[in-house]
Amino acid sequence: MSDWVIEAEGITKVYRMGDIEVHALRGVDVRIARGEIVSIMGPSGSGKTTLMNILGCLDRPTSGSYSLDGSQVAELGDDQLAEIRNKKVGFVFQSFNLLGRQTALTNVELPMRYAGVSNDRRKRAMEALEAVGLGDRVKHRPNELSGGQQQRVAIARALVNNPSMIMADEPTGNLDSKSGVEIVQILLDLNKNLGTTLIFVTHDPEIAAHTKRVISLLDGLITEDRIVET
Amino acid sequence: MDLWRIVLEALDSLASNKVRSALTVLGIVIGVGAVIAMLAIGTGAQNTITGSISGIGTNLLFVMRGGNDEVRNPQPLTLGDAEAMRDSFAAPSVIGVAPVLQGSAEITFAGEGDIVAAVGVTPEHESVRNIEITEGEFINEIHVLGRSAVVVLGPDVAETLFGRTESIVGESVRIEGQPFRVIGITVAKGGQGPSNEDNQILIPMSTAQTRLFRRSGSDQVDMILVQAINADGVITAEEEISAILRNRHRTAIGEDDFTTFSQQSFLQVAETITNVFTIFLGGVAGISLLVGGIGIMNIMLVSVTERTREIGLRKAVGARKRDIMLQFLAESALLSLFGGLIGIVLGWALSMLIGAISAASNADINPVVGIDAVLLATIFSAAVGLFFGLYPAKRAADLEPVEALRYE
Ligand SMILES: Nc1ncnc2c1ncn2[C@@H]1O[C@H](COP(=O)(O)OP(=O)(O)OP(=O)(O)O)[C@@H](O)[C@H]1O
Ligand SMILES: [Mg+2]
């Protein structure tokens, strides 16, 4: 078995809006190895989010082949995709997407509930929150937390099921630069300690500077894929 | 996801919008409340009616003068007819015959007075009509033969005249101005309205015929009550007495100048009427349940739209279609179930209120909230929630995760 977490070839995505076809991705080939840290960069509308959604199994490509952790995604049904999102992928969104009425703790428990974990759910959620430095905020609701803290809860939620990769779509986009740096640092530590593959979608060269590999997209095509020497 | 967690989360979500949940549930509350109250009143009315019909006696037949519209000049029923029915050869299924003569009469005692139903009876009346005496005795053969001026009072009459229902036997009252001696008081049966037997007086048949109600024929009676030996004997008894009367009245075949009703047929008619009444009211109440269900569907659709992003997020972290489906179904079912439970309480309170009002107005309907009605309402309201929640839940479950996450 290869050690590629992601092996995608000829990925296209076409959105149909009435008579107009929007070619968001026009043949993307990308392989990402286990434990890699990758930035996907590019101007607005270049297809970054679209690509990330497909790689994270939130969406299906119009054509192309994609295998994640060795399984061909095209062959999987909706429930199996849900299971992949649940167990293998952790998402971190620009707008946090926490459940507003739930505490930090229950927000972090959510993926484990869908995974059917019932025994040490609370304990594992606590550990995840401690790992992102929020051990003292577990009973807070999102509106009682700062933006940076909310994003840390979202990271705790993303890592609680021990996914093989975390996908972060502009995770610092709604944060000031200081908490942005903290967020990136938490994710980088995660990679260092657990070997979790990290994929950042970002406009921010600062973040890209932390990653060893930068993939540049333009109009749905990869224009550059370079390894940054540090 | 464990069920308990689903329920808790659904409760939390419903509680987050209390006013909306309360208003949504109102339709179900009213629907279920109406169903419960209507069924309770229907059952109560039925019990009252069957109770008062059964209270008349057991295995009775009522024989009255007059046949169908085509029969002209029907002959009156007479004491002779009643006597003929006692013939154990011609009528082996008959064990009791009680002719009656009815009318109203003014009864007075020491300035107190009232106009009450007065019934001329024979001694057999006591067993045929199941009459019980609290003090004194019932009218006997000697009273009838002697045309005695004696009277048995209903307890309400006693109350009106004497202000008590005890130690009255031996007192002298006036009926239509003539002195009568009180010989007995009957046990209260708790009737009401014009047929209230507690407010009637019983006098010997012969006394009634000669002193109170003069009919054209001296022998004439208004009705004859016939008691059959048992429930199965009612029909044969009916045939036997019909044959006797046809013979005595010399009527042509198919032109009976008398009519018989069995107690059973009264019960059946009463049951049919109250059933129709119950079904009709239940139907009206059912429609309001339906309207309540549509209200739930409407609000659930709104809720799905409002929570599109939440649904997207849940799917992103691994919720399957059925998880989302269950979540929304739990909400609509719980919403409706709550409505149902509140409705049951409301319906119960309503039927108690109606019971109290009817008791106060002397129309003794005792509404009965049956356990079956409660179960039915509970199951039905949960089912309404599930049914009308199905479509919104399906809408939620079928959302594409990416589209849902993008939703503003
Ligand atoms: N649901 C959709 N329907 C139609 N067109 C879409 C849809 N989603 C994305 N697109 C189009 O696909 C293209 C790529 O969009 P995408 O969101 O991937 O861009 P992006 O690189 O993430 O941009 P940004 O940096 O602004 O987030 C854009 O032209 C966009 O208009
Ligand atoms: Mg984007």
XYZ file of C-alpha atoms and ligand atoms in Angstrom:
670
model
C 0.000 0.000 0.000
C 1.241 3.437 -0.952
C 1.576 6.069 1.686
C -0.476 8.603 -0.199
C -3.432 9.803 1.817
C -4.793 11.564 -1.215
C -4.480 10.440 -4.800
C -6.588 12.515 -7.168
C -6.388 12.470 -10.960
C -8.187 14.527 -13.557
C -10.626 16.019 -11.071
C -13.181 18.317 -12.686
C -16.167 20.044 -11.201
C -18.847 21.695 -13.268
C -21.659 23.697 -11.683
C -24.727 24.071 -13.835
C -26.752 27.204 -13.319
C -29.523 27.040 -15.870
C -27.840 27.276 -19.239
C -24.518 28.470 -17.887
C -21.841 25.972 -16.932
C -19.239 27.050 -14.416
C -16.049 25.017 -14.666
C -14.780 25.368 -11.122
C -12.124 22.649 -11.549
C -10.766 21.659 -14.931
C -8.565 18.636 -14.404
C -6.634 18.660 -11.182
C -4.035 16.002 -10.356
C -2.765 15.974 -6.811
C -1.135 13.507 -4.453
C -0.587 14.223 -0.813
C 1.480 11.971 1.410
C 0.609 10.980 4.943
C 1.786 13.587 7.406
C 2.313 16.323 4.856
C 1.442 19.948 5.433
C 0.055 21.590 2.317
C -1.251 25.049 1.473
C -3.663 25.560 -1.381
C -3.430 29.143 -2.586
C -4.912 31.143 -5.390
C -7.091 34.134 -6.136
C -10.749 34.255 -5.207
C -12.874 32.026 -7.390
C -9.941 29.876 -8.487
C -11.582 26.731 -7.072
C -9.802 26.261 -3.735
C -12.898 25.590 -1.688
C -14.334 23.395 -4.403
C -11.174 21.282 -4.420
C -11.054 21.055 -0.662
C -14.698 19.956 -0.483
C -14.011 17.194 -2.966
C -10.842 16.055 -1.197
C -12.747 16.087 2.104
C -15.594 13.987 0.624
C -18.145 16.732 1.246
C -18.805 16.868 -2.480
C -18.318 14.571 -5.450
C -16.279 15.496 -8.524
C -17.979 15.713 -11.905
C -15.252 13.469 -13.299
C -11.858 12.138 -12.373
C -10.705 9.511 -9.957
C -10.071 10.089 -6.308
C -8.850 7.675 -3.713
C -8.578 8.561 -0.078
C -6.619 6.327 2.258
C -6.704 3.666 -0.449
C -10.488 3.606 -1.065
C -12.026 4.813 -4.324
C -14.444 7.554 -3.321
C -16.559 7.310 -6.470
C -17.621 3.803 -5.457
C -18.856 4.813 -2.035
C -22.440 5.523 -1.067
C -23.692 8.494 0.920
C -23.489 6.696 4.246
C -19.913 5.594 3.579
C -18.932 9.141 2.637
C -20.482 10.293 5.894
C -18.379 7.731 7.708
C -15.206 8.972 5.976
C -16.011 12.561 6.939
C -16.648 11.325 10.430
C -13.538 9.204 10.962
C -10.875 10.268 8.465
C -11.403 13.971 7.854
C -11.646 16.900 10.205
C -12.951 20.186 8.844
C -12.126 23.632 10.113
C -14.143 26.410 8.505
C -13.576 30.120 8.185
C -16.832 30.796 10.021
C -16.246 28.207 12.787
C -19.689 26.603 12.304
C -20.274 25.703 15.939
C -23.742 24.783 17.184
C -24.775 27.960 18.945
C -26.915 26.428 21.677
C -24.416 23.783 22.703
C -21.459 24.149 25.024
C -17.891 23.799 23.783
C -17.890 20.297 25.229
C -21.024 19.075 23.447
C -19.853 20.701 20.227
C -16.677 18.658 20.436
C -18.664 15.533 21.300
C -20.743 15.819 18.145
C -18.516 13.776 15.766
C -18.190 11.041 18.381
C -21.975 10.854 18.685
C -22.268 10.214 14.960
C -19.436 7.702 15.269
C -21.433 5.827 17.879
C -18.830 6.371 20.596
C -20.617 6.403 23.909
C -18.250 5.324 26.664
C -15.479 7.866 27.106
C -17.041 10.566 24.930
C -16.916 13.194 27.615
C -13.354 12.328 28.574
C -12.098 12.424 24.992
C -13.847 15.723 24.321
C -12.212 17.155 27.430
C -8.813 15.963 26.253
C -9.338 17.500 22.828
C -10.311 20.819 24.393
C -7.302 20.683 26.691
C -5.122 19.981 23.672
C -6.248 23.279 22.118
C -5.805 25.101 25.421
C -9.492 25.465 26.310
C -9.619 23.147 29.305
C -11.111 25.992 31.355
C -13.839 26.928 28.861
C -15.646 23.626 28.357
C -19.027 24.829 29.619
C -19.001 28.010 27.563
C -21.287 28.461 24.608
C -19.938 29.887 21.346
C -21.318 33.367 22.045
C -19.385 33.370 25.318
C -16.088 32.742 23.526
C -13.788 34.933 21.438
C -13.322 34.229 17.743
C -9.972 32.585 18.333
C -11.432 30.441 21.116
C -14.341 29.435 18.915
C -11.952 28.355 16.201
C -10.024 26.338 18.758
C -13.235 24.565 19.729
C -13.735 23.839 16.026
C -10.222 22.383 15.866
C -10.893 20.245 18.925
C -14.022 19.016 17.165
C -12.024 18.267 14.019
C -9.355 16.237 15.823
C -11.490 14.390 18.361
C -12.043 11.323 16.158
C -8.323 11.094 15.330
C -8.715 11.797 11.606
C -5.908 11.089 9.177
C -6.227 14.605 7.819
C -7.544 18.008 8.783
C -8.798 20.378 6.139
C -8.893 24.032 7.060
C -10.582 26.462 4.652
C -9.215 29.911 5.513
C -9.192 29.080 9.230
C -7.754 32.463 10.148
C -9.907 34.483 7.764
C -12.152 35.809 10.539
C -9.413 36.272 13.129
C -6.872 38.946 14.022
C -3.313 38.077 13.164
C -2.312 37.127 16.725
C -5.042 34.536 17.228
C -4.505 33.483 13.601
C -0.945 32.565 14.409
C -2.079 30.664 17.514
C -4.564 28.664 15.486
C -1.966 27.755 12.884
C 0.458 26.797 15.639
C -2.085 24.449 17.226
C -2.594 22.717 13.910
C 1.143 22.469 13.265
C 1.657 20.935 16.726
C -1.027 18.419 15.904
C 0.897 17.426 12.802
C 4.101 17.148 14.759
C 2.637 15.094 17.610
C 0.142 12.876 15.805
C 1.295 13.001 12.198
C -2.065 14.335 11.022
C -2.003 15.465 7.411
C -2.845 19.178 7.186
C -4.366 20.934 4.213
C -4.752 24.699 4.475
C -6.773 26.708 2.002
C -5.557 30.249 2.391
C -4.925 33.657 0.908
C -2.444 34.405 3.614
C 1.273 34.138 2.669
C 2.087 34.067 6.400
C 0.315 30.744 6.762
C 1.738 29.413 3.547
C 5.159 30.243 4.903
C 4.598 27.631 7.626
C 3.908 24.859 5.185
C 6.484 22.868 3.316
C 4.371 22.546 0.200
C 2.283 25.147 -1.624
C -0.182 24.299 -4.379
C -1.306 27.260 -6.455
C -4.623 27.191 -8.268
C -5.836 29.466 -11.026
C -9.129 29.126 -12.872
C -9.566 25.523 -11.792
C -6.095 24.325 -12.736
C -2.920 23.798 -10.711
C -0.361 26.297 -11.908
C 2.371 25.527 -9.441
C 3.134 22.793 -6.893
C 6.353 23.549 -5.060
C 8.160 22.273 -2.037
C 9.453 25.096 0.133
C 12.887 24.539 1.600
C 13.247 25.778 5.141
C -26.544 8.322 18.065
C -28.319 7.103 21.141
C -32.021 7.746 21.380
C -31.843 9.485 24.717
C -29.411 12.043 23.323
C -31.683 12.597 20.319
C -34.636 13.245 22.598
C -32.631 15.613 24.800
C -31.377 17.539 21.809
C -34.859 17.750 20.310
C -36.194 19.041 23.629
C -33.414 21.595 23.759
C -34.153 22.753 20.262
C -37.879 23.043 20.999
C -37.128 24.920 24.195
C -34.925 27.375 22.302
C -38.041 28.721 20.659
C -40.643 28.399 23.360
C -43.267 30.747 22.029
C -43.112 29.240 18.584
C -43.268 25.700 19.944
C -46.205 26.612 22.162
C -48.139 28.205 19.321
C -47.397 25.302 17.016
C -48.572 22.820 19.562
C -51.814 24.680 20.176
C -53.554 23.041 17.238
C -52.764 19.595 18.605
C -53.727 20.643 22.132
C -57.136 21.776 20.954
C -57.583 18.764 18.708
C -56.695 16.199 21.342
C -58.546 18.128 24.046
C -61.648 18.098 21.884
C -61.307 14.384 21.119
C -60.893 13.497 24.792
C -63.752 15.711 25.962
C -66.094 14.515 23.215
C -65.371 10.857 23.849
C -65.786 11.394 27.591
C -69.115 13.128 27.172
C -70.276 10.555 24.627
C -69.438 7.716 26.999
C -71.016 9.570 29.897
C -74.210 10.221 27.965
C -74.358 6.599 26.900
C -73.880 5.381 30.460
C -76.619 7.692 31.702
C -79.054 6.594 29.029
C -78.369 2.879 29.292
C -78.360 3.219 33.062
C -81.781 4.806 33.122
C -83.166 2.299 30.636
C -81.763 -0.633 32.614
C -83.072 0.919 35.805
C -86.609 0.426 34.599
C -86.340 -3.292 35.203
C -85.065 -6.394 33.461
C -86.241 -8.179 30.313
C -89.223 -5.890 29.932
C -91.682 -5.440 27.109
C -93.833 -2.357 26.768
C -97.248 -2.831 25.198
C -99.084 0.282 24.021
C -102.289 1.043 22.247
C -102.289 1.745 18.514
C -100.599 0.112 15.543
C -99.241 1.683 12.386
C -100.919 4.671 10.707
C -103.306 2.567 8.622
C -104.929 0.900 11.582
C -108.055 2.864 12.395
C -109.981 2.831 15.672
C -107.486 0.875 17.729
C -109.081 -0.744 20.725
C -107.779 0.404 24.089
C -105.724 -1.918 26.254
C -107.625 -3.131 29.248
C -107.102 -4.873 32.539
C -108.674 -7.849 30.822
C -105.859 -7.851 28.281
C -103.332 -7.768 31.111
C -105.136 -10.614 32.849
C -105.054 -12.672 29.651
C -101.283 -12.248 29.416
C -100.899 -13.906 32.806
C -102.166 -17.163 31.317
C -99.186 -19.429 31.720
C -100.406 -21.711 28.935
C -100.863 -19.015 26.315
C -97.842 -17.074 27.526
C -95.300 -19.392 29.179
C -92.434 -16.942 28.670
C -94.160 -14.234 30.713
C -93.491 -14.053 34.441
C -94.900 -10.664 35.256
C -97.578 -8.338 33.943
C -98.037 -4.797 35.211
C -100.692 -2.577 33.667
C -100.412 1.132 34.417
C -102.633 4.153 34.233
C -100.796 7.449 34.140
C -101.624 11.058 34.666
C -100.730 14.020 36.778
C -102.303 15.036 40.015
C -102.001 17.736 42.620
C -100.799 16.464 45.972
C -100.854 18.628 49.092
C -99.945 18.386 52.749
C -100.263 21.150 55.276
C -100.104 23.920 52.748
C -97.207 22.404 50.788
C -98.149 21.104 47.388
C -96.978 20.074 43.966
C -98.269 18.663 40.725
C -96.650 15.286 40.182
C -96.943 12.234 37.984
C -99.453 9.807 39.440
C -99.478 6.186 38.369
C -102.160 3.642 38.968
C -100.548 0.260 39.505
C -101.169 -3.321 40.546
C -99.156 -5.187 43.239
C -97.081 -6.911 40.561
C -95.679 -3.516 39.597
C -93.232 -3.816 42.484
C -91.420 -6.861 41.104
C -91.763 -6.009 37.415
C -90.362 -2.504 37.864
C -87.846 -3.472 40.506
C -89.247 -0.980 42.964
C -87.783 -0.918 46.444
C -89.416 0.528 49.511
C -87.456 2.331 52.234
C -90.271 2.293 54.750
C -93.806 1.012 54.866
C -95.091 -1.350 52.213
C -96.080 -1.466 48.551
C -99.656 -1.519 47.286
C -101.186 -4.971 47.782
C -104.150 -6.962 46.508
C -106.403 -5.775 49.316
C -105.759 -2.130 48.485
C -106.701 -2.806 44.877
C -109.812 -4.772 45.709
C -110.896 -2.178 48.230
C -110.076 0.809 45.996
C -108.244 2.091 49.032
C -107.175 5.703 49.248
C -103.512 4.842 49.860
C -100.403 6.171 48.197
C -96.709 5.285 47.876
C -94.572 8.421 47.553
C -91.376 8.969 45.627
C -88.619 10.425 47.825
C -88.657 13.781 45.990
C -92.379 14.133 46.630
C -91.830 13.304 50.288
C -89.112 15.913 50.450
C -91.370 18.548 48.887
C -94.308 17.873 51.160
C -92.648 16.963 54.431
C -89.114 18.232 54.099
C -87.886 14.697 54.923
C -88.020 11.187 53.561
C -88.442 9.248 56.815
C -91.237 8.490 59.250
C -93.915 9.628 56.907
C -95.898 6.396 56.666
C -99.331 6.866 58.196
C -99.506 10.569 57.375
C -102.520 11.738 55.455
C -102.082 13.768 52.284
C -104.582 15.160 49.796
C -104.546 14.167 46.163
C -106.814 16.259 43.969
C -108.468 17.288 47.213
C -109.218 13.738 48.410
C -107.526 12.331 51.506
C -105.016 9.520 50.974
C -102.946 7.651 53.530
C -99.239 7.283 52.877
C -98.248 3.591 53.063
C -94.702 3.609 51.704
C -91.725 5.551 50.354
C -89.689 4.307 47.395
C -85.891 4.198 47.228
C -84.320 7.114 45.339
C -83.296 6.147 41.801
C -81.675 9.431 40.924
C -83.657 10.215 37.813
C -84.263 13.620 36.318
C -86.609 15.550 34.052
C -90.227 14.637 33.375
C -89.560 10.903 33.749
C -88.070 11.350 37.210
C -89.469 8.416 39.111
C -88.453 9.907 42.427
C -91.014 12.612 41.840
C -94.016 10.395 41.228
C -96.713 8.814 43.343
C -98.123 5.311 43.046
C -101.733 4.471 43.888
C -103.821 1.315 43.459
C -105.028 0.793 39.887
C -108.686 0.587 40.942
C -108.398 3.801 42.940
C -106.850 5.605 40.007
C -109.531 4.377 37.637
C -112.421 5.383 39.836
C -111.190 8.445 41.677
C -108.488 10.171 39.673
C -108.331 9.380 35.984
C -111.575 8.452 34.418
C -111.120 6.800 31.052
C -113.973 6.109 28.611
C -113.930 2.414 29.435
C -113.741 1.703 33.133
C -111.351 -1.169 32.466
C -108.948 0.826 30.331
C -105.188 1.135 30.991
C -102.510 3.220 29.262
C -99.732 0.699 29.012
C -98.937 -2.838 30.020
C -95.466 -3.808 31.163
C -94.582 -7.429 30.596
C -91.609 -9.174 32.119
C -90.099 -12.149 30.314
C -88.514 -15.049 32.200
C -85.064 -14.230 30.841
C -83.255 -12.251 28.145
C -83.756 -14.981 25.548
C -87.441 -15.204 26.431
C -88.141 -11.583 25.474
C -88.780 -12.379 21.815
C -90.999 -15.400 22.500
C -92.866 -13.410 25.127
C -93.443 -10.723 22.532
C -94.903 -13.298 20.132
C -97.064 -14.834 22.825
C -98.648 -11.602 23.990
C -99.093 -10.420 20.415
C -101.037 -13.583 19.662
C -103.162 -13.088 22.770
C -103.946 -9.481 21.899
C -104.717 -10.256 18.249
C -107.138 -12.888 19.426
C -108.790 -10.651 22.004
C -108.994 -7.596 19.756
C -110.008 -9.673 16.738
C -107.732 -7.804 14.415
C -106.954 -8.866 10.877
C -103.487 -10.216 10.132
C -100.979 -7.406 9.740
C -103.288 -4.877 11.329
C -102.251 -5.015 14.952
C -103.893 -2.231 16.932
C -101.167 -2.324 19.565
C -97.426 -1.868 19.575
C -94.706 -3.597 21.594
C -91.211 -2.350 22.369
C -88.588 -4.355 24.154
C -86.268 -2.744 26.631
C -83.469 -4.173 24.514
C -84.625 -2.258 21.457
C -84.645 0.970 23.476
C -81.091 0.222 24.538
C -80.061 -0.416 20.969
C -81.652 2.774 19.710
C -79.999 4.743 22.510
C -76.666 3.135 21.773
C -76.946 3.884 18.065
C -77.814 7.501 18.761
C -74.960 8.040 21.203
C -72.539 6.233 18.877
C -73.463 8.456 15.959
C -73.120 11.450 18.260
C -69.700 10.277 19.454
C -68.435 9.524 15.944
C -69.638 12.877 14.682
C -68.002 14.826 17.493
C -64.892 12.682 17.233
C -64.742 13.462 13.524
C -64.945 17.190 14.148
C -62.204 16.857 16.754
C -60.155 14.738 14.352
C -60.242 17.509 11.775
C -58.715 19.921 14.260
C -55.964 17.352 14.885
C -55.321 17.320 11.165
C -55.095 21.096 11.086
C -52.706 20.906 14.047
C -50.565 18.438 12.114
C -50.350 20.767 9.146
C -49.256 23.526 11.534
C -46.449 21.284 12.744
C -45.362 20.500 9.210
C -45.296 24.184 8.383
C -43.151 25.130 11.356
C -40.807 22.197 10.811
C -40.232 23.327 7.228
C -39.374 26.786 8.506
C -37.052 25.249 11.074
C -35.265 23.140 8.433
C -34.651 26.225 6.323
C -33.408 28.214 9.293
C -31.020 25.474 10.294
C -29.661 24.665 6.862
C -26.115 25.569 7.883
C -26.402 23.494 11.039
C -27.508 20.528 8.934
C -24.532 21.097 6.621
C -22.167 21.156 9.577
C -23.635 18.010 11.051
C -23.176 16.267 7.731
C -19.601 17.559 7.505
C -18.753 15.932 10.822
C -20.303 12.634 9.844
C -24.093 12.700 10.228
C -25.807 10.279 7.873
C -29.173 10.975 6.250
C -30.917 8.884 8.830
C -29.287 10.817 11.681
C -30.666 14.087 10.351
C -34.002 12.465 9.611
C -34.264 11.139 13.157
C -33.325 14.476 14.640
C -36.160 16.307 12.911
C -38.661 13.493 13.343
C -37.904 13.470 17.058
C -38.658 17.170 17.197
C -41.965 16.977 15.385
C -43.070 13.838 17.227
C -42.178 15.300 20.619
C -43.863 18.565 19.751
C -47.018 16.754 18.831
C -46.786 14.373 21.768
C -46.540 17.291 24.168
C -49.532 18.828 22.494
C -51.305 15.531 22.952
C -50.465 15.281 26.643
C -51.506 18.865 27.333
C -54.606 18.183 25.243
C -55.456 15.145 27.369
C -55.247 17.243 30.522
C -57.295 19.982 28.879
C -59.876 17.506 27.597
C -60.088 15.905 30.995
C -60.571 19.293 32.684
C -63.147 20.219 30.071
C -65.154 17.050 30.595
C -65.028 17.509 34.366
C -66.325 21.040 33.859
C -69.126 19.839 31.615
C -69.905 17.119 34.146
C -70.147 19.747 36.878
C -72.331 22.005 34.749
C -74.667 19.179 33.784
C -74.894 18.044 37.387
C -75.769 21.588 38.422
C -78.484 21.742 35.767
C -79.865 18.334 36.791
C -78.876 16.614 33.531
C -76.754 13.942 35.085
C -74.089 13.224 32.464
C -70.993 11.806 34.100
C -68.198 12.210 31.538
C -65.820 9.261 31.584
C -62.234 9.783 30.388
C -61.391 6.211 29.482
C -57.841 4.876 29.554
C -58.418 3.740 25.966
C -59.236 7.288 24.885
C -56.080 8.565 26.609
C -53.918 5.904 24.957
C -55.554 6.534 21.619
C -54.963 10.271 21.876
C -51.329 9.780 22.918
C -50.542 7.374 20.111
C -52.525 9.384 17.612
C -50.834 12.667 18.422
C -47.357 11.134 18.223
C -48.376 9.589 14.906
C -49.617 12.951 13.640
C -46.238 14.459 14.540
C -44.355 11.673 12.822
C -46.525 11.788 9.726
C -46.445 15.534 9.262
C -42.789 15.691 10.294
C -41.774 13.167 7.665
C -41.666 15.532 4.736
C -39.674 18.313 6.475
C -37.275 15.723 7.924
C -36.752 14.219 4.489
C -36.054 17.659 3.097
C -33.427 18.179 5.770
C -31.851 14.761 5.272
C -31.612 15.215 1.509
C -29.715 18.509 1.683
C -26.329 18.404 -0.034
C -23.685 19.095 2.614
C -21.814 21.642 0.493
C -24.946 23.528 -0.491
C -26.140 23.511 3.109
C -22.846 24.847 4.428
C -22.844 27.622 1.857
C -26.403 28.670 2.802
C -26.635 32.167 4.236
N -22.688 26.085 -5.910
C -22.126 26.734 -6.907
N -22.851 27.019 -7.989
C -22.299 27.657 -9.011
N -21.048 28.054 -9.053
C -20.262 27.821 -8.004
C -20.762 27.142 -6.875
N -19.778 27.023 -5.966
C -18.700 27.609 -6.514
N -19.002 28.081 -7.731
C -18.084 28.738 -8.655
O -16.929 27.953 -8.749
C -15.793 28.750 -8.770
C -14.833 28.329 -7.674
O -15.406 28.606 -6.447
P -14.664 28.351 -5.074
O -15.615 28.596 -3.979
O -14.022 27.012 -5.115
O -13.564 29.469 -5.091
P -12.436 29.811 -4.013
O -11.166 29.610 -4.694
O -12.693 29.060 -2.786
O -12.716 31.341 -3.777
P -12.549 32.198 -2.437
O -11.135 32.422 -2.240
O -13.303 33.443 -2.714
O -13.174 31.392 -1.351
C -16.241 30.184 -8.631
O -16.268 30.760 -9.921
C -17.624 30.066 -8.104
O -18.434 31.106 -8.608
Mg -13.213 29.538 -0.767
